[in-house]
Structures are given as C-alpha cells and as structure tokens.
Short mmCIF file of C-alpha atoms in Angstrom, two decimals:
data_model
loop_
_atom_site.label_atom_id
_atom_site.label_comp_id
_atom_site.label_asym_id
_atom_site.label_seq_id
_atom_site.Cartn_x
_atom_site.Cartn_y
_atom_site.Cartn_z
CA UNK L 1130 0.15 140.05 54.85
CA UNK L 1131 2.19 138.17 52.24
CA UNK L 1132 2.62 141.39 50.26
CA UNK L 1133 3.95 143.14 53.37
CA UNK L 1134 6.31 140.24 54.04
CA UNK L 1135 7.63 140.35 50.48
CA UNK L 1136 8.07 144.11 50.76
CA UNK L 1137 10.00 143.65 54.01
CA UNK L 1138 12.30 141.08 52.39
CA UNK L 1139 12.79 143.40 49.40
CA UNK L 1140 13.74 146.36 51.61
CA UNK L 1141 15.61 144.60 54.40
CA UNK L 1142 16.65 141.25 52.90
CA UNK L 1143 16.37 137.88 54.63
CA UNK L 1144 19.79 137.69 56.28
CA UNK L 1145 19.51 138.29 60.08
CA UNK L 1146 22.87 140.13 60.21
CA UNK L 1147 21.83 142.42 57.37
CA UNK L 1148 18.52 143.13 59.09
CA UNK L 1149 20.30 143.98 62.34
CA UNK L 1150 22.63 146.39 60.51
CA UNK L 1151 19.64 148.04 58.85
CA UNK L 1152 18.03 148.43 62.27
CA UNK L 1153 21.07 150.42 63.39
CA UNK L 1154 20.79 152.47 60.20
CA UNK L 1155 17.10 153.13 60.93
CA UNK L 1156 18.01 154.33 64.44
CA UNK L 1157 20.52 156.80 62.98
CA UNK L 1158 17.85 157.99 60.54
CA UNK L 1159 15.56 158.74 63.48
CA UNK L 1160 18.32 160.92 64.94
CA UNK L 1161 18.83 162.61 61.56
CA UNK L 1162 15.12 163.42 61.34
CA UNK L 1163 15.07 164.78 64.91
CA UNK L 1164 18.12 166.98 64.27
CA UNK L 1165 16.70 168.22 60.96
CA UNK L 1166 13.41 169.13 62.65
CA UNK L 1167 15.25 171.09 65.35
CA UNK L 1168 17.46 172.78 62.75
CA UNK L 1169 14.40 173.86 60.74
CA UNK L 1170 12.86 175.18 63.95
CA UNK L 1171 15.99 177.30 64.47
CA UNK L 1172 15.65 178.60 60.92
CA UNK L 1173 12.03 179.55 61.55
CA UNK L 1174 13.09 181.44 64.70
CA UNK L 1175 15.85 183.25 62.85
CA UNK L 1176 18.66 181.48 64.74
CA UNK L 1177 20.26 179.73 61.71
CA UNK L 1178 21.04 180.61 58.10
CA UNK L 1179 18.23 179.20 55.87
CA UNK L 1180 20.42 178.62 52.80
CA UNK L 1181 23.09 176.80 54.79
CA UNK L 1182 20.45 174.77 56.61
CA UNK L 1183 18.85 173.68 53.32
CA UNK L 1184 22.23 172.53 52.01
CA UNK L 1185 22.94 170.60 55.21
CA UNK L 1186 19.49 168.93 55.14
CA UNK L 1187 20.03 167.87 51.53
CA UNK L 1188 23.53 166.61 52.32
CA UNK L 1189 22.35 164.64 55.36
CA UNK L 1190 19.34 163.09 53.61
CA UNK L 1191 21.39 162.08 50.56
CA UNK L 1192 24.05 160.54 52.78
CA UNK L 1193 21.48 158.51 54.71
CA UNK L 1194 20.05 157.08 51.48
CA UNK L 1195 23.56 156.33 50.20
CA UNK L 1196 24.38 154.35 53.34
CA UNK L 1197 21.15 152.37 53.00
CA UNK L 1198 22.26 151.30 49.53
CA UNK L 1199 25.77 150.47 50.77
CA UNK L 1200 24.38 148.35 53.62
CA UNK L 1201 21.95 146.60 51.28
CA UNK L 1202 24.74 145.58 48.87
CA UNK L 1203 27.45 145.17 51.53
CA UNK L 1204 27.58 141.42 50.90
CA UNK L 1205 28.45 141.89 47.24
CA UNK L 1206 30.94 144.65 48.00
CA UNK L 1207 32.37 142.63 50.94
CA UNK L 1208 31.95 145.54 53.33
CA UNK L 1209 32.34 144.53 56.97
CA UNK L 1210 29.85 145.91 59.56
CA UNK L 1211 32.61 147.81 61.37
CA UNK L 1212 33.67 149.47 58.10
CA UNK L 1213 30.10 150.61 57.49
CA UNK L 1214 29.78 151.82 61.07
CA UNK L 1215 32.99 153.86 60.91
CA UNK L 1216 32.01 155.36 57.56
CA UNK L 1217 28.59 156.37 58.89
CA UNK L 1218 30.20 157.83 62.00
CA UNK L 1219 32.59 159.96 59.93
CA UNK L 1220 29.67 161.22 57.85
CA UNK L 1221 27.61 161.99 60.98
CA UNK L 1222 30.54 163.81 62.57
CA UNK L 1223 30.93 165.92 59.43
CA UNK L 1224 27.22 166.80 59.58
CA UNK L 1225 27.62 167.69 63.25
CA UNK L 1226 30.50 170.05 62.52
CA UNK L 1227 28.50 171.78 59.81
CA UNK L 1228 25.47 172.04 62.10
CA UNK L 1229 27.65 173.55 64.84
CA UNK L 1230 28.95 176.16 62.41
CA UNK L 1231 25.46 177.35 61.32
CA UNK L 1232 23.48 176.97 64.55
CA UNK L 1233 24.28 180.36 66.04
CA UNK L 1234 23.56 180.72 69.77
CA UNK L 1235 22.36 177.09 70.09
CA UNK L 1236 25.52 175.61 68.59
CA UNK L 1237 26.61 174.12 71.92
CA UNK L 1238 23.62 171.78 71.86
CA UNK L 1239 24.97 170.21 68.66
CA UNK L 1240 27.95 168.85 70.57
CA UNK L 1241 25.61 166.38 72.29
CA UNK L 1242 25.09 164.64 68.94
CA UNK L 1243 28.87 164.29 68.56
CA UNK L 1244 28.96 162.26 71.77
CA UNK L 1245 25.92 160.24 70.62
CA UNK L 1246 27.75 159.30 67.40
CA UNK L 1247 30.71 157.93 69.38
CA UNK L 1248 28.34 156.02 71.67
CA UNK L 1249 26.69 154.39 68.65
CA UNK L 1250 30.10 153.16 67.54
CA UNK L 1251 30.46 151.10 70.73
CA UNK L 1252 28.12 148.47 69.31
CA UNK L 1253 29.72 147.98 65.90
CA UNK L 1254 33.22 149.46 65.76
CA UNK L 1255 36.35 148.08 67.38
CA UNK L 1256 37.89 149.94 70.37
CA UNK L 1257 40.80 151.21 68.28
CA UNK L 1258 38.39 152.48 65.62
CA UNK L 1259 36.32 154.24 68.28
CA UNK L 1260 39.46 155.89 69.67
CA UNK L 1261 40.51 157.06 66.20
CA UNK L 1262 37.00 158.43 65.60
CA UNK L 1263 37.20 160.29 68.92
CA UNK L 1264 40.52 161.86 67.91
CA UNK L 1265 39.11 162.73 64.47
CA UNK L 1266 36.01 164.29 66.06
CA UNK L 1267 38.11 166.42 68.42
CA UNK L 1268 40.43 167.49 65.59
CA UNK L 1269 37.54 168.32 63.25
CA UNK L 1270 35.44 170.13 65.84
CA UNK L 1271 38.51 171.95 67.18
CA UNK L 1272 39.36 173.14 63.68
CA UNK L 1273 35.76 174.29 63.19
CA UNK L 1274 35.76 176.23 66.45
CA UNK L 1275 39.15 177.79 65.69
CA UNK L 1276 37.99 178.90 62.24
CA UNK L 1277 34.79 180.38 63.66
CA UNK L 1278 36.48 182.40 66.41
CA UNK L 1279 39.21 183.52 64.02
CA UNK L 1280 36.77 184.67 61.32
CA UNK L 1281 34.21 186.32 63.62
CA UNK L 1282 35.51 186.79 67.20
CA UNK L 1283 32.56 189.02 68.10
CA UNK L 1284 29.94 186.32 67.53
CA UNK L 1285 32.23 183.48 68.54
CA UNK L 1286 34.41 184.59 71.46
CA UNK L 1287 37.71 182.67 71.57
CA UNK L 1288 37.48 181.88 75.30
CA UNK L 1289 33.91 180.59 74.91
CA UNK L 1290 34.97 178.30 72.07
CA UNK L 1291 38.00 177.11 74.04
CA UNK L 1292 35.95 176.24 77.13
CA UNK L 1293 33.32 174.56 74.97
CA UNK L 1294 36.04 172.51 73.31
CA UNK L 1295 37.36 171.50 76.73
CA UNK L 1296 33.95 170.16 77.77
CA UNK L 1297 33.65 168.30 74.46
CA UNK L 1298 37.12 166.77 74.82
CA UNK L 1299 36.32 165.55 78.33
CA UNK L 1300 33.04 164.00 77.22
CA UNK L 1301 34.47 162.33 74.12
CA UNK L 1302 37.58 160.93 75.80
CA UNK L 1303 35.49 159.55 78.68
CA UNK L 1304 33.14 157.96 76.16
CA UNK L 1305 36.09 156.42 74.31
CA UNK L 1306 37.45 154.90 77.54
CA UNK L 1307 34.01 153.51 78.43
CA UNK L 1308 33.72 152.14 74.91
CA UNK L 1309 36.96 150.21 75.35
CA UNK L 1310 35.78 148.75 78.65
CA UNK L 1311 32.42 147.81 77.17
CA UNK L 1312 34.16 146.11 74.24
CA UNK L 1313 36.26 144.07 76.67
CA UNK L 1314 33.11 143.13 78.58
CA UNK L 1315 31.31 142.12 75.38
CA UNK L 1316 34.31 140.05 74.28
CA UNK L 1317 34.39 138.33 77.69
CA UNK L 1318 30.66 137.63 77.58
CA UNK L 1319 30.95 136.31 74.02
CA UNK L 1320 33.79 134.01 75.06
CA UNK L 1321 31.83 132.79 78.08
CA UNK L 1322 28.77 132.20 75.93
CA UNK L 1323 30.86 130.17 73.49
CA UNK L 1324 32.40 128.15 76.32
CA UNK L 1325 28.95 127.55 77.81
CA UNK L 1326 27.65 126.39 74.42
CA UNK L 1327 30.60 124.01 74.07
CA UNK L 1328 30.01 122.71 77.60
CA UNK L 1329 26.33 122.11 76.82
CA UNK L 1330 27.29 120.24 73.66
CA UNK L 1331 29.67 118.09 75.71
CA UNK L 1332 26.97 117.41 78.29
CA UNK L 1333 24.53 116.39 75.55
CA UNK L 1334 27.12 113.98 74.15
CA UNK L 1335 27.90 112.55 77.57
CA UNK L 1336 24.19 112.11 78.24
CA UNK L 1337 23.58 110.15 75.03
CA UNK L 1338 26.88 108.52 74.02
CA UNK L 1339 28.96 105.89 75.80
CA UNK L 1340 32.37 107.44 76.43
CA UNK L 1341 34.40 104.26 75.90
CA UNK L 1342 32.78 102.85 72.75
CA UNK L 1343 31.24 106.03 71.26
CA UNK L 1344 28.01 104.07 70.82
CA UNK L 1345 24.57 105.17 71.95
CA UNK L 1346 24.28 104.61 75.70
CA UNK L 1347 21.48 102.81 77.50
CA UNK L 1348 19.62 105.99 78.43
CA UNK L 1349 19.57 107.26 74.87
CA UNK L 1350 18.62 103.81 73.57
CA UNK L 1351 15.47 103.87 75.71
CA UNK L 1352 14.50 107.13 73.97
CA UNK L 1353 15.20 105.55 70.57
CA UNK L 1354 13.02 102.56 71.45
CA UNK L 1355 10.18 104.80 72.62
CA UNK L 1356 10.33 106.72 69.35
CA UNK L 1357 10.30 103.43 67.42
CA UNK L 1358 7.27 102.26 69.39
CA UNK L 1359 5.39 105.39 68.39
CA UNK L 1360 6.47 105.01 64.77
CA UNK L 1361 5.59 101.31 64.58
CA UNK L 1362 2.60 101.27 66.92
CA UNK L 1363 1.22 98.12 65.25
CA UNK L 1364 4.46 96.22 65.64
CA UNK L 1365 5.52 96.33 62.00
CA UNK L 1366 8.57 94.28 61.14
CA UNK L 1367 11.19 95.24 63.70
CA UNK L 1368 13.83 93.04 65.30
CA UNK L 1369 15.83 93.44 68.46
CA UNK L 1370 19.03 91.62 69.38
CA UNK L 1371 21.08 91.30 72.53
CA UNK L 1372 24.80 90.66 71.96
CA UNK L 1373 27.34 89.52 74.53
CA UNK L 1374 31.10 89.23 73.93
CA UNK L 1375 32.16 85.67 74.71
CA UNK L 1376 34.52 85.04 77.64
CA UNK L 1377 35.09 88.75 78.14
CA UNK L 1378 35.73 88.29 81.86
CA UNK L 1379 38.66 85.99 81.04
CA UNK L 1380 40.14 88.72 78.83
CA UNK L 1381 39.92 91.23 81.68
CA UNK L 1382 41.33 88.81 84.26
CA UNK L 1383 44.20 87.55 82.10
CA UNK L 1384 45.21 90.58 80.05
CA UNK L 1385 43.98 93.48 82.18
CA UNK L 1386 41.21 96.05 81.93
CA UNK L 1387 43.11 98.19 79.43
CA UNK L 1388 43.08 95.29 76.96
CA UNK L 1389 39.42 94.69 77.80
CA UNK L 1390 38.65 98.29 76.95
CA UNK L 1391 40.52 97.88 73.66
CA UNK L 1392 38.34 94.85 72.87
CA UNK L 1393 35.19 96.84 73.57
CA UNK L 1394 36.32 99.71 71.36
CA UNK L 1395 37.35 97.43 68.50
CA UNK L 1396 34.16 95.39 68.80
CA UNK L 1397 32.01 98.54 68.72
CA UNK L 1398 33.67 100.09 65.67
CA UNK L 1399 33.72 96.78 63.75
CA UNK L 1400 30.10 95.96 64.60
CA UNK L 1401 28.86 99.43 63.72
CA UNK L 1402 30.47 99.15 60.27
CA UNK L 1403 28.24 96.15 59.54
CA UNK L 1404 24.92 97.88 60.23
CA UNK L 1405 22.31 99.06 57.75
CA UNK L 1406 21.36 102.71 57.45
CA UNK L 1407 18.62 102.81 60.11
CA UNK L 1408 20.05 100.28 62.57
CA UNK L 1409 21.07 101.45 66.04
CA UNK L 1410 23.67 99.71 68.20
CA UNK L 1411 23.93 100.66 71.89
CA UNK L 1412 26.14 99.62 74.73
CA UNK L 1413 23.61 98.07 77.07
CA UNK L 1414 25.98 97.37 79.95
CA UNK L 1415 29.47 95.93 80.44
CA UNK L 1416 30.19 93.67 77.45
CA UNK L 1417 26.51 93.50 76.46
CA UNK L 1418 25.08 95.39 73.47
CA UNK L 1419 21.56 95.99 72.20
CA UNK L 1420 20.86 96.18 68.48
CA UNK L 1421 17.69 97.68 67.02
CA UNK L 1422 16.89 96.69 63.43
CA UNK L 1423 13.84 98.65 62.24
CA UNK L 1424 11.86 97.37 59.26
CA UNK L 1425 13.75 94.08 59.24
CA UNK L 1426 12.42 90.55 58.96
CA UNK L 1427 14.13 87.86 61.11
CA UNK L 1428 16.10 86.54 58.14
CA UNK L 1429 17.32 90.05 57.29
CA UNK L 1430 18.36 90.63 60.90
CA UNK L 1431 20.21 87.31 60.95
CA UNK L 1432 22.15 88.31 57.84
CA UNK L 1433 23.28 91.48 59.60
CA UNK L 1434 24.35 89.55 62.70
CA UNK L 1435 26.15 86.86 60.69
CA UNK L 1436 28.05 89.53 58.74
CA UNK L 1437 28.92 91.15 62.05
CA UNK L 1438 30.12 87.83 63.52
CA UNK L 1439 32.37 87.20 60.51
CA UNK L 1440 33.97 90.63 60.83
CA UNK L 1441 34.41 90.22 64.59
CA UNK L 1442 36.15 86.86 64.09
CA UNK L 1443 38.76 88.52 61.89
CA UNK L 1444 39.21 91.51 64.17
CA UNK L 1445 42.74 92.15 65.46
CA UNK L 1446 43.13 93.65 68.94
CA UNK L 1447 46.41 94.95 70.30
CA UNK L 1448 47.59 92.71 73.13
CA UNK L 1449 45.53 89.72 71.90
CA UNK L 1450 47.46 88.41 68.89
CA UNK L 1451 46.32 84.79 69.14
CA UNK L 1452 42.83 85.12 70.57
CA UNK L 1453 39.74 85.18 68.38
CA UNK L 1454 36.91 87.42 69.58
CA UNK L 1455 33.34 86.21 69.17
CA UNK L 1456 29.91 87.02 70.51
CA UNK L 1457 26.65 85.30 71.30
CA UNK L 1458 23.33 86.86 70.28
CA UNK L 1459 19.68 86.49 71.08
CA UNK L 1460 17.38 87.73 68.32
CA UNK L 1461 13.70 88.54 68.75
CA UNK L 1462 11.02 89.90 66.43
CA UNK L 1463 8.75 92.45 68.03
CA UNK L 1464 5.14 91.33 67.98
CA UNK L 1465 2.23 93.58 67.06
CA UNK L 1466 1.66 96.10 69.86
CA UNK L 1467 4.34 94.48 72.03
CA UNK L 1468 6.40 96.81 74.25
CA UNK L 1469 10.09 96.70 73.46
CA UNK L 1470 10.76 95.70 77.07
CA UNK L 1471 9.02 92.39 76.41
CA UNK L 1472 10.86 91.88 73.12
CA UNK L 1473 14.17 92.57 74.88
CA UNK L 1474 13.23 90.07 77.58
CA UNK L 1475 12.64 87.37 74.94
CA UNK L 1476 15.93 88.31 73.21
CA UNK L 1477 17.68 87.95 76.59
CA UNK L 1478 16.30 84.42 76.99
CA UNK L 1479 17.51 83.58 73.49
CA UNK L 1480 20.95 84.98 74.38
CA UNK L 1481 21.04 82.72 77.43
CA UNK L 1482 20.24 79.73 75.18
CA UNK L 1483 23.08 80.76 72.83
CA UNK L 1484 25.51 80.76 75.73
CA UNK L 1485 24.21 77.42 77.03
CA UNK L 1486 24.62 75.92 73.54
CA UNK L 1487 28.33 76.78 73.43
CA UNK L 1488 28.46 80.50 72.59
CA UNK L 1489 29.56 82.10 69.30
CA UNK L 1490 26.11 81.66 67.79
CA UNK L 1491 22.81 83.42 67.09
CA UNK L 1492 19.57 82.10 68.56
CA UNK L 1493 16.16 83.30 67.42
CA UNK L 1494 13.63 83.71 70.21
#
C-alpha cells in the first residue's frame, strides 16, 4: 500500500491543484484512446488510409505524453492551468482536423470530437479563450474542408462539405455561448461561496468574541473552562480571578456611555498586554471580567494582577483626563477536582470583600 502511495505521489505529485489538472489530462487520454480505437477499426474495414492513420496515432500519443510532462513541471515553468488547457485544446483540434481528412465516409463523426474539445475548455479556459478557440476551430476545419473539396470534388462534394461546415458552425457557436454563460454562473457561485465563507467567519467571531472589547465572551469562556477542566482533571495549579472596574457606573452617569465604552476598551487592551502566554481574559458581563491563569500558583497569579493594576492606574482615557481607573479583584485557586463554577463562586465572594474593604485591591479567597 505504501509503495502504491509513493508511486501515486511520484506520478501525480502531492499538490491538489496539480492532481486535479492531471485528472483532466487523464480524461482527455481516455478520449484519445477511444478515438484511436475507432480509427484503427476504420483502417481494418478499409475506410481510412493505414499510413496516415499510423502517423496520426503516433502524433496523438506523443502529444499526450508531452502534455503530461508539461503539466507535471507546470509549477517550475509557471504555466497557468488555462494556458495548459488552451494548448491541449489546440493540439486536440489539430488532431481532429487530421482525423477528418483521413476518415473517408465517416469523417462527419469526427466533428463530434471538435465540439467535445470546446466543451472541455469550459472548465479550465476563460470565456474569451473559449471563443477564440471556437473561431480557430471553425477556421481550421473550414480550411480543411475547402482543401478536400478543392483537391478531390468527387469524393468530397463541395455542397456536402458546405452543409457539414454549417452544422459544425452552429454547434460550436452555441457551445461557445453556453460556455460564456456557464463561466458567469461559476464566477457568481464562487463569489457567493466566498461571501458565505466570510459570513461564517464573522458569525464565528461574533459567537466567541465580545464586540466592544475584542476579548473572549462569556459563552466562549465557558468552553475554555470546560477544556481546562478536562486538561487539569485533578485540579493542578490553576487560578481564577474576577475583576470589576471601580465606580464604573459613576463614569457612565457623569461622562456618558461613549466614555464608558472607551474605558472598557482601554481597560481590556491594557489588561491583556499584562497576561502570560496561556492566560485567558474574558468579558464576563458589564464592567466585570474573568481571568483564567492555568498552571499558576496564587503568588504567581497575584503578580500578574498587581502588574495589571499598575498599568491600569497609569492608563489614559479620552474624556477622563483627571480620573484614575482602578479595579477590584477576587482571586481563587481551583481545588483538586473542583468545578470551575465553584472556584468562580469563591472568587466572586473575594471580589465582594475587596469592594467592601475600599476597592482597588486584590483579595485571595
């Protein structure tokens, strides 16, 4: 199995885009093989020239191998998928013209493959490229038909070739128009898929991040706490702290809610800058914040909170030039096997004690 996987990587590479392009190439090879088999059947029935058929088979097989190599090294040569698709289409159209010229009474059937080539281009080429290929196919096949009826009008009656060309032109032009419409539809679907992806990303952010402070919201914090409970099932050394901005209601009442929002934003950004690598700060509600300090002893957690308090004291908020911002905090150490809800409850009691003691302080539960 590993040998087969290594062989697959060797032949098709590991890049998904390269693999997809090679899948298209493999599909064209299937068509080549089918057309070659039918051409050889015509030779066996005496309907096609054997020497010309052998040359066309050799030409087609060599071209298919050449395009495999080009696709395989397209990254190094900086060949875009649409460039490869157009080149393959031109080669296939050339093979189709040659097959039409040597197929005798069944030559009309070869025109079907001309339409198939243009259809294949819908999935890789741009609409303008498809239109140019359609014009090139009509010009090339028209020149082939004109040369055939001019060189041997008995075997290739001019009116028959003209009517056949008319059918081909109608089919190819219709296919080109449909290709343009399909390209527009694909572009619209791609744009809608991108917009949907962006909307989902926005929803995920709104579901986990507080819009005002850009901190983790309460819902997401519950998920973080559950994950921490599973990680530290025996309790470990984890601390939890509840923080409350002092006299925040007075700020709102005196200076307005816009200034209050500015305080919350400044507090959040300043406090977050004081955290350790694994700490998580969440807006718990209003002016209250919950801080998770994993793998932290009480003295380590207090150092973090004291550093935070010092930075908050020096914080400048627009609209509050002469007012110092502070916070009160209740700190609790999670006990072995204790649910975080109980630890938060003890931190809340400690926060209440900090407020009763005069605020702007940290109380350990």
